[in-house]
């Protein structure tokens, strides 16, 4: 019996190749997407889950409230940790973590820049779960010059993990010994590092590791709290002690559960929600296709059901046959989907910049997938199983001849598919416009041909010499320094400035040398910028931007006194507002430009803007490297082009755009598969009708119109439903941006047009084929 | 074997009842060979479908042996049909995706006949109808007449006690047609009850009794 069923299932698949292909391909794509995204979600949920104390750990956040807006910062003062431990009995243990800058390591003749290290309290291994290969976690960080390194680092420097007691020379000044080797920090960690040194060591660098309540805020601070502690009560007590209310801003410390940190920091929950939604929609599209096409096919097979009943088949057997058939297809699709997901995993990982694994052993994943296959298969087989099997044989067979009537459900589903597709097209169009808008936004800063180089070591020490040499190169027009890139002047402080009224106002400060503005073509609104011709500039001049002047309401202030943080300066110039904050999330704020003529954090090198040729630019970069090597032979130059610089949020934006573009393509593709399948199926039914019409003298054109009229109607209907949906979603999304495109009618009309054209193209070649077919042929077909 | 009492059948279409069968009283005894005749549209096929429990009727009572078919559940009707009735459709109704061999096999599969027995039964039928060479072809590769042969073979393969044949020879040449009639007659002589529909007076002669239908009414019973 089952052999008979299987045979007929396979023959049906092969006989209706197009239908089978569409069905399986569409469903496989849906499954593939879902598998990828399910895996991604599962990976995201597993981040940091391996720490055994996970549920007892909290992290201290600096909470700043201004104008009713609350901001959280993960780094707090080193003061907070010990305070929590000594003053609150609920707090059992505290660990502070300081992220280290890039540091030069040397072991014998191996010299490597290490960028991923932390300085931390010695009890770090009590709180967090890291596996030691060698060494004793209790004492590994007890000496200021002890160090714990990862397996890969040990193997890199010493060829094996047997590294205890071996020496590492750091920055050519400090000698550390290896006191422990741990397994590499798992990739599913929010914070990863290659080595740890004791926090105490920072004293030798002149860092303040005692601090004051709100200074210096640069330490991550974790605490293990007693089980069953009410975090809300603890936070209330901490606030009582820590709350500091200023004029403009209120500071506080808030403890957050460690298990929520990853999503809190990355905004990952929204991302997960959006991705799940996308996956769900694509899956829905694919399943609708499958169900739609299967049902359509099964209608035709009504006769088979009837004959089988006459031959003695019971309802149960018919149910088994058709359910089995659709389950088989669903299973094949799941297999192909799995292969697709595996194939696209590298691309996907690159896109999401997080490693995702498809974990076949995970029971959750397996049951999820299995349930999906089952549900889809059952839904698709439901029609023949429940409906056809119930009818009397003669009634079933007759049903075949009544095909025209009740396709309402299928039409509704097709329209629904197009609603989703059109909404996808619309969102993509709008996201694309917004992204382009942001990219082309005139920031007031020229990033073209500017290299930025972090200043460190000898380059910093011999900056003047480096600068002189660089400027000798004919292709280099300017060399300057500053503490920040002009579009990354983000952190502000609160104090009295501009007017003496004892009010603390927020202002962002950056240190620059004389040529900073010229390097980036930033314009002055009034006065002048710092100049070596005015020796006084170094002592008592100051430059601010227009926003600062507006904020304190000064009129023609150039040349007048300008109080700043308790000192008196003369305002010598006003810089035109440019967008110094990340991603245009808000309009320009007050910015003060302070003079620091020599050493700053970054050196900016402007190559002649006339040079656009990549080869010429890279030749110039090589010249720059050669010069820097003369000054700093051991340390390779690190540089980046300003144009390539982007914030996480900008990258996220790109990812969103890419994701929507891909999803839209998939959505349209799947919907068109469905439309194609269904039309080809309907045409098949209409073949006879078309044949007769032609025999009676109908023109090809009139037949085409009959065949495509419906589709156009459906698409228009779908637009009506899709527009408000997309409008609402995009309206919400755009609210995230201080500068955004307005929602005009054009993307809406465009998406309608795109959908209509694609749909008509899909059906028209089928229609043309049907309309031009030889009538005798099509009549014989019946 | 079959007792119909006041069987009625109508189709309700847009407020109008179209009567197809009216007040049919009919008894068919075991071992009879009955012919149903009548002009096109008289309701012959419908009557046969009802007797084969393949279609519902709007009123009346139907006893098959002693089972009241009008009261039976679907499952039991299917069982009765499967056990006792072989049905030949006017339109053959073969499964397009199955070969001749597999089409013949299907009723045996549903009857859970053993593999070896199945083989011999099918071989026997192929032989008897002279279609051995066609056994691996699909229905659309056969002529109309050949399809009809397969349909008849499929009805006979389960050795039913009642054969309901709706114009079983309509598409056959007269020689083949009479061969089929001879076969039916032979089966009838062996005790199988046969009810056939035909337009052909000569073939009607094979029946021991003819029922004439006109517009859904039984015209007269000639014995
Ligand atoms: N689904 C239906 N709806 C309405 N009327 C129907 C339907 N099916 C059949 N009929 C009507 O029932 C009547 C009897 O049909 P039936 O097929 O039994 O005729 P017949 O005697 O077998 O004719 P023929 O000799 O042409 O095969 C016909 O008039 C037909 O129009
Ligand atoms: Mg008929």
PDB file of C-alpha atoms in Angstrom, chain A residues 359-563:
ATOM      1  CA  UNK A 359      23.643  23.185  16.224  1.00  0.00           C
ATOM      2  CA  UNK A 360      22.052  19.939  15.115  1.00  0.00           C
ATOM      3  CA  UNK A 361      22.345  18.447  18.549  1.00  0.00           C
ATOM      4  CA  UNK A 362      20.313  21.112  20.240  1.00  0.00           C
ATOM      5  CA  UNK A 363      16.964  19.568  21.165  1.00  0.00           C
ATOM      6  CA  UNK A 364      15.212  22.923  20.979  1.00  0.00           C
ATOM      7  CA  UNK A 365      16.431  23.471  17.451  1.00  0.00           C
ATOM      8  CA  UNK A 366      15.512  19.963  16.378  1.00  0.00           C
ATOM      9  CA  UNK A 367      12.031  20.008  17.846  1.00  0.00           C
ATOM     10  CA  UNK A 368      11.470  23.453  16.386  1.00  0.00           C
ATOM     11  CA  UNK A 369      12.443  22.306  12.936  1.00  0.00           C
ATOM     12  CA  UNK A 370      10.485  19.091  13.238  1.00  0.00           C
ATOM     13  CA  UNK A 371       7.391  20.935  14.401  1.00  0.00           C
ATOM     14  CA  UNK A 372       7.738  23.284  11.456  1.00  0.00           C
ATOM     15  CA  UNK A 373       7.929  20.446   8.952  1.00  0.00           C
ATOM     16  CA  UNK A 374       5.000  18.728  10.587  1.00  0.00           C
ATOM     17  CA  UNK A 375       2.747  21.766  10.760  1.00  0.00           C
ATOM     18  CA  UNK A 376       3.452  22.803   7.194  1.00  0.00           C
ATOM     19  CA  UNK A 377       2.932  19.298   5.878  1.00  0.00           C
ATOM     20  CA  UNK A 378      -0.283  18.816   7.777  1.00  0.00           C
ATOM     21  CA  UNK A 379      -1.741  22.163   6.763  1.00  0.00           C
ATOM     22  CA  UNK A 380      -1.001  21.471   3.132  1.00  0.00           C
ATOM     23  CA  UNK A 381      -2.524  18.015   3.276  1.00  0.00           C
ATOM     24  CA  UNK A 382      -5.543  19.156   5.200  1.00  0.00           C
ATOM     25  CA  UNK A 383      -7.765  19.924   2.259  1.00  0.00           C
ATOM     26  CA  UNK A 384      -7.859  16.499   0.627  1.00  0.00           C
ATOM     27  CA  UNK A 385      -7.677  14.728   3.958  1.00  0.00           C
ATOM     28  CA  UNK A 386     -10.530  16.507   5.624  1.00  0.00           C
ATOM     29  CA  UNK A 387     -12.618  17.757   2.790  1.00  0.00           C
ATOM     30  CA  UNK A 388     -12.301  15.470  -0.181  1.00  0.00           C
ATOM     31  CA  UNK A 389     -12.206  12.267   1.799  1.00  0.00           C
ATOM     32  CA  UNK A 390     -15.544  13.136   3.350  1.00  0.00           C
ATOM     33  CA  UNK A 391     -17.512  13.417   0.137  1.00  0.00           C
ATOM     34  CA  UNK A 392     -19.258  10.558  -1.610  1.00  0.00           C
ATOM     35  CA  UNK A 393     -17.203   9.243  -4.514  1.00  0.00           C
ATOM     36  CA  UNK A 394     -19.450  10.587  -7.234  1.00  0.00           C
ATOM     37  CA  UNK A 395     -19.596  13.975  -5.538  1.00  0.00           C
ATOM     38  CA  UNK A 396     -15.802  14.099  -5.307  1.00  0.00           C
ATOM     39  CA  UNK A 397     -15.391  13.298  -8.945  1.00  0.00           C
ATOM     40  CA  UNK A 398     -17.920  15.867  -9.899  1.00  0.00           C
ATOM     41  CA  UNK A 399     -16.030  18.427  -7.816  1.00  0.00           C
ATOM     42  CA  UNK A 400     -13.298  18.244 -10.339  1.00  0.00           C
ATOM     43  CA  UNK A 401     -15.564  19.790 -12.884  1.00  0.00           C
ATOM     44  CA  UNK A 402     -16.554  22.585 -10.570  1.00  0.00           C
ATOM     45  CA  UNK A 403     -13.047  23.944 -10.225  1.00  0.00           C
ATOM     46  CA  UNK A 404     -13.985  27.453 -11.096  1.00  0.00           C
ATOM     47  CA  UNK A 405     -16.053  28.281  -8.071  1.00  0.00           C
ATOM     48  CA  UNK A 406     -14.461  28.259  -4.685  1.00  0.00           C
ATOM     49  CA  UNK A 407     -10.906  29.479  -5.035  1.00  0.00           C
ATOM     50  CA  UNK A 408     -11.605  32.363  -2.683  1.00  0.00           C
ATOM     51  CA  UNK A 409      -9.277  31.180   0.041  1.00  0.00           C
ATOM     52  CA  UNK A 410      -6.476  30.752  -2.409  1.00  0.00           C
ATOM     53  CA  UNK A 411      -7.019  34.211  -3.804  1.00  0.00           C
ATOM     54  CA  UNK A 412      -7.016  35.669  -0.317  1.00  0.00           C
ATOM     55  CA  UNK A 413      -3.747  33.924   0.440  1.00  0.00           C
ATOM     56  CA  UNK A 414      -2.158  35.130  -2.782  1.00  0.00           C
ATOM     57  CA  UNK A 415      -3.235  38.664  -2.023  1.00  0.00           C
ATOM     58  CA  UNK A 416      -1.821  38.283   1.482  1.00  0.00           C
ATOM     59  CA  UNK A 417       1.486  37.162   0.009  1.00  0.00           C
ATOM     60  CA  UNK A 418       1.576  40.242  -2.111  1.00  0.00           C
ATOM     61  CA  UNK A 419       0.673  42.418   0.836  1.00  0.00           C
ATOM     62  CA  UNK A 420       3.804  41.162   2.581  1.00  0.00           C
ATOM     63  CA  UNK A 421       5.937  41.452  -0.532  1.00  0.00           C
ATOM     64  CA  UNK A 422       4.813  44.983  -1.247  1.00  0.00           C
ATOM     65  CA  UNK A 423       5.375  45.957   2.373  1.00  0.00           C
ATOM     66  CA  UNK A 424       8.869  44.506   2.073  1.00  0.00           C
ATOM     67  CA  UNK A 425       9.539  46.431  -1.123  1.00  0.00           C
ATOM     68  CA  UNK A 426       8.319  49.613   0.494  1.00  0.00           C
ATOM     69  CA  UNK A 427      10.385  49.220   3.643  1.00  0.00           C
ATOM     70  CA  UNK A 428      13.463  48.467   1.589  1.00  0.00           C
ATOM     71  CA  UNK A 429      12.922  51.492  -0.615  1.00  0.00           C
ATOM     72  CA  UNK A 430      12.497  53.752   2.379  1.00  0.00           C
ATOM     73  CA  UNK A 431      15.379  52.268   4.364  1.00  0.00           C
ATOM     74  CA  UNK A 432      17.522  52.618   1.303  1.00  0.00           C
ATOM     75  CA  UNK A 433      16.544  56.249   0.869  1.00  0.00           C
ATOM     76  CA  UNK A 434      17.243  57.017   4.498  1.00  0.00           C
ATOM     77  CA  UNK A 435      20.635  55.284   4.403  1.00  0.00           C
ATOM     78  CA  UNK A 436      21.626  57.115   1.257  1.00  0.00           C
ATOM     79  CA  UNK A 437      20.349  60.318   2.763  1.00  0.00           C
ATOM     80  CA  UNK A 438      22.548  59.848   5.809  1.00  0.00           C
ATOM     81  CA  UNK A 439      25.544  58.870   3.750  1.00  0.00           C
ATOM     82  CA  UNK A 440      25.227  61.909   1.524  1.00  0.00           C
ATOM     83  CA  UNK A 441      24.320  64.208   4.361  1.00  0.00           C
ATOM     84  CA  UNK A 442      26.534  67.251   4.379  1.00  0.00           C
ATOM     85  CA  UNK A 443      28.185  66.835   7.742  1.00  0.00           C
ATOM     86  CA  UNK A 444      30.199  70.009   7.336  1.00  0.00           C
ATOM     87  CA  UNK A 445      33.302  67.829   7.480  1.00  0.00           C
ATOM     88  CA  UNK A 446      35.340  66.713   4.480  1.00  0.00           C
ATOM     89  CA  UNK A 447      36.509  63.144   5.033  1.00  0.00           C
ATOM     90  CA  UNK A 448      38.045  62.767   1.606  1.00  0.00           C
ATOM     91  CA  UNK A 449      41.637  61.501   1.457  1.00  0.00           C
ATOM     92  CA  UNK A 450      42.237  61.853   5.187  1.00  0.00           C
ATOM     93  CA  UNK A 451      44.242  59.206   7.008  1.00  0.00           C
ATOM     94  CA  UNK A 452      44.060  59.007  10.745  1.00  0.00           C
ATOM     95  CA  UNK A 453      46.788  57.472  12.800  1.00  0.00           C
ATOM     96  CA  UNK A 454      46.683  56.833  16.543  1.00  0.00           C
ATOM     97  CA  UNK A 455      49.725  58.491  18.011  1.00  0.00           C
ATOM     98  CA  UNK A 456      51.808  56.244  20.186  1.00  0.00           C
ATOM     99  CA  UNK A 457      55.389  55.571  21.120  1.00  0.00           C
ATOM    100  CA  UNK A 458      58.110  57.286  19.112  1.00  0.00           C
ATOM    101  CA  UNK A 459      55.734  58.903  16.678  1.00  0.00           C
ATOM    102  CA  UNK A 460      54.141  60.736  19.548  1.00  0.00           C
ATOM    103  CA  UNK A 461      57.498  61.638  21.046  1.00  0.00           C
ATOM    104  CA  UNK A 462      58.894  62.959  17.775  1.00  0.00           C
ATOM    105  CA  UNK A 463      55.723  64.353  16.313  1.00  0.00           C
ATOM    106  CA  UNK A 464      57.287  67.575  15.062  1.00  0.00           C
ATOM    107  CA  UNK A 465      59.952  65.739  13.144  1.00  0.00           C
ATOM    108  CA  UNK A 466      57.412  63.315  11.698  1.00  0.00           C
ATOM    109  CA  UNK A 467      55.222  66.180  10.625  1.00  0.00           C
ATOM    110  CA  UNK A 468      58.031  68.058   8.923  1.00  0.00           C
ATOM    111  CA  UNK A 469      59.104  64.943   7.031  1.00  0.00           C
ATOM    112  CA  UNK A 470      55.562  64.123   5.987  1.00  0.00           C
ATOM    113  CA  UNK A 471      54.893  67.617   4.705  1.00  0.00           C
ATOM    114  CA  UNK A 472      57.927  67.258   2.477  1.00  0.00           C
ATOM    115  CA  UNK A 473      56.018  64.692   0.444  1.00  0.00           C
ATOM    116  CA  UNK A 474      54.463  66.543  -2.457  1.00  0.00           C
ATOM    117  CA  UNK A 475      51.198  64.625  -2.206  1.00  0.00           C
ATOM    118  CA  UNK A 476      50.532  65.556   1.381  1.00  0.00           C
ATOM    119  CA  UNK A 477      48.856  68.874   1.871  1.00  0.00           C
ATOM    120  CA  UNK A 478      48.300  68.923   5.608  1.00  0.00           C
ATOM    121  CA  UNK A 479      49.258  67.156   8.822  1.00  0.00           C
ATOM    122  CA  UNK A 480      47.496  67.937  12.047  1.00  0.00           C
ATOM    123  CA  UNK A 481      46.538  66.397  15.371  1.00  0.00           C
ATOM    124  CA  UNK A 482      43.531  66.235  17.597  1.00  0.00           C
ATOM    125  CA  UNK A 483      42.010  64.238  20.384  1.00  0.00           C
ATOM    126  CA  UNK A 484      39.019  63.185  18.315  1.00  0.00           C
ATOM    127  CA  UNK A 485      37.813  62.730  14.783  1.00  0.00           C
ATOM    128  CA  UNK A 486      35.503  65.665  14.022  1.00  0.00           C
ATOM    129  CA  UNK A 487      32.502  63.339  13.698  1.00  0.00           C
ATOM    130  CA  UNK A 488      33.273  61.583  16.958  1.00  0.00           C
ATOM    131  CA  UNK A 489      33.257  64.432  19.440  1.00  0.00           C
ATOM    132  CA  UNK A 490      30.821  62.751  21.723  1.00  0.00           C
ATOM    133  CA  UNK A 491      31.540  62.965  25.414  1.00  0.00           C
ATOM    134  CA  UNK A 492      30.502  66.140  27.125  1.00  0.00           C
ATOM    135  CA  UNK A 493      30.912  67.512  30.619  1.00  0.00           C
ATOM    136  CA  UNK A 494      28.919  69.892  32.738  1.00  0.00           C
ATOM    137  CA  UNK A 495      30.414  73.062  34.112  1.00  0.00           C
ATOM    138  CA  UNK A 496      30.031  76.806  33.884  1.00  0.00           C
ATOM    139  CA  UNK A 497      31.048  78.324  30.555  1.00  0.00           C
ATOM    140  CA  UNK A 498      30.279  81.287  28.306  1.00  0.00           C
ATOM    141  CA  UNK A 499      28.592  83.362  30.956  1.00  0.00           C
ATOM    142  CA  UNK A 500      29.219  83.671  34.679  1.00  0.00           C
ATOM    143  CA  UNK A 501      25.954  82.478  36.118  1.00  0.00           C
ATOM    144  CA  UNK A 502      27.010  79.444  38.115  1.00  0.00           C
ATOM    145  CA  UNK A 503      25.034  77.071  35.901  1.00  0.00           C
ATOM    146  CA  UNK A 504      26.641  73.868  34.681  1.00  0.00           C
ATOM    147  CA  UNK A 505      25.916  73.318  31.014  1.00  0.00           C
ATOM    148  CA  UNK A 506      26.912  70.433  28.827  1.00  0.00           C
ATOM    149  CA  UNK A 507      29.700  71.069  26.362  1.00  0.00           C
ATOM    150  CA  UNK A 508      31.819  68.634  24.363  1.00  0.00           C
ATOM    151  CA  UNK A 509      35.501  69.409  24.264  1.00  0.00           C
ATOM    152  CA  UNK A 510      38.161  68.417  21.788  1.00  0.00           C
ATOM    153  CA  UNK A 511      41.851  69.267  21.713  1.00  0.00           C
ATOM    154  CA  UNK A 512      43.381  70.155  18.396  1.00  0.00           C
ATOM    155  CA  UNK A 513      46.437  71.771  16.876  1.00  0.00           C
ATOM    156  CA  UNK A 514      46.435  74.762  14.539  1.00  0.00           C
ATOM    157  CA  UNK A 515      45.576  73.004  11.298  1.00  0.00           C
ATOM    158  CA  UNK A 516      42.681  70.878  12.480  1.00  0.00           C
ATOM    159  CA  UNK A 517      39.904  72.836  10.776  1.00  0.00           C
ATOM    160  CA  UNK A 518      41.751  73.131   7.480  1.00  0.00           C
ATOM    161  CA  UNK A 519      42.447  69.407   7.388  1.00  0.00           C
ATOM    162  CA  UNK A 520      38.725  68.694   7.317  1.00  0.00           C
ATOM    163  CA  UNK A 521      37.571  71.837   5.487  1.00  0.00           C
ATOM    164  CA  UNK A 522      35.552  72.873   8.500  1.00  0.00           C
ATOM    165  CA  UNK A 523      34.341  76.451   8.126  1.00  0.00           C
ATOM    166  CA  UNK A 524      34.588  79.344  10.521  1.00  0.00           C
ATOM    167  CA  UNK A 525      31.507  81.464  11.150  1.00  0.00           C
ATOM    168  CA  UNK A 526      33.419  84.367  12.678  1.00  0.00           C
ATOM    169  CA  UNK A 527      36.862  85.323  13.949  1.00  0.00           C
ATOM    170  CA  UNK A 528      39.858  83.069  13.428  1.00  0.00           C
ATOM    171  CA  UNK A 529      41.212  79.709  14.521  1.00  0.00           C
ATOM    172  CA  UNK A 530      44.324  79.183  16.654  1.00  0.00           C
ATOM    173  CA  UNK A 531      47.505  80.251  14.986  1.00  0.00           C
ATOM    174  CA  UNK A 532      51.201  80.010  15.885  1.00  0.00           C
ATOM    175  CA  UNK A 533      51.402  83.711  15.000  1.00  0.00           C
ATOM    176  CA  UNK A 534      49.539  84.469  18.212  1.00  0.00           C
ATOM    177  CA  UNK A 535      51.601  83.135  21.103  1.00  0.00           C
ATOM    178  CA  UNK A 536      48.819  84.095  23.510  1.00  0.00           C
ATOM    179  CA  UNK A 537      46.531  81.471  21.952  1.00  0.00           C
ATOM    180  CA  UNK A 538      48.232  78.726  23.934  1.00  0.00           C
ATOM    181  CA  UNK A 539      47.368  80.438  27.199  1.00  0.00           C
ATOM    182  CA  UNK A 540      44.052  82.239  27.102  1.00  0.00           C
ATOM    183  CA  UNK A 541      42.238  81.861  23.787  1.00  0.00           C
ATOM    184  CA  UNK A 542      39.303  79.657  23.105  1.00  0.00           C
ATOM    185  CA  UNK A 543      37.168  78.664  20.116  1.00  0.00           C
ATOM    186  CA  UNK A 544      33.623  77.303  20.305  1.00  0.00           C
ATOM    187  CA  UNK A 545      30.965  76.418  17.762  1.00  0.00           C
ATOM    188  CA  UNK A 546      27.782  78.276  16.865  1.00  0.00           C
ATOM    189  CA  UNK A 547      25.658  75.967  19.001  1.00  0.00           C
ATOM    190  CA  UNK A 548      27.651  76.998  22.080  1.00  0.00           C
ATOM    191  CA  UNK A 549      27.165  80.671  21.345  1.00  0.00           C
ATOM    192  CA  UNK A 550      23.450  80.137  20.816  1.00  0.00           C
ATOM    193  CA  UNK A 551      23.138  78.125  23.992  1.00  0.00           C
ATOM    194  CA  UNK A 552      24.329  80.933  26.236  1.00  0.00           C
ATOM    195  CA  UNK A 553      22.799  83.634  24.070  1.00  0.00           C
ATOM    196  CA  UNK A 554      25.872  85.724  23.309  1.00  0.00           C
ATOM    197  CA  UNK A 555      25.838  88.446  20.673  1.00  0.00           C
ATOM    198  CA  UNK A 556      28.932  89.159  18.570  1.00  0.00           C
ATOM    199  CA  UNK A 557      31.142  87.629  21.244  1.00  0.00           C
ATOM    200  CA  UNK A 558      34.357  87.352  19.226  1.00  0.00           C
ATOM    201  CA  UNK A 559      37.173  89.145  20.992  1.00  0.00           C
ATOM    202  CA  UNK A 560      35.263  89.287  24.244  1.00  0.00           C
ATOM    203  CA  UNK A 561      35.999  87.420  27.469  1.00  0.00           C
ATOM    204  CA  UNK A 562      34.699  83.864  27.632  1.00  0.00           C
ATOM    205  CA  UNK A 563      34.688  82.100  31.001  1.00  0.00           C
TER     206      UNK A 563
END
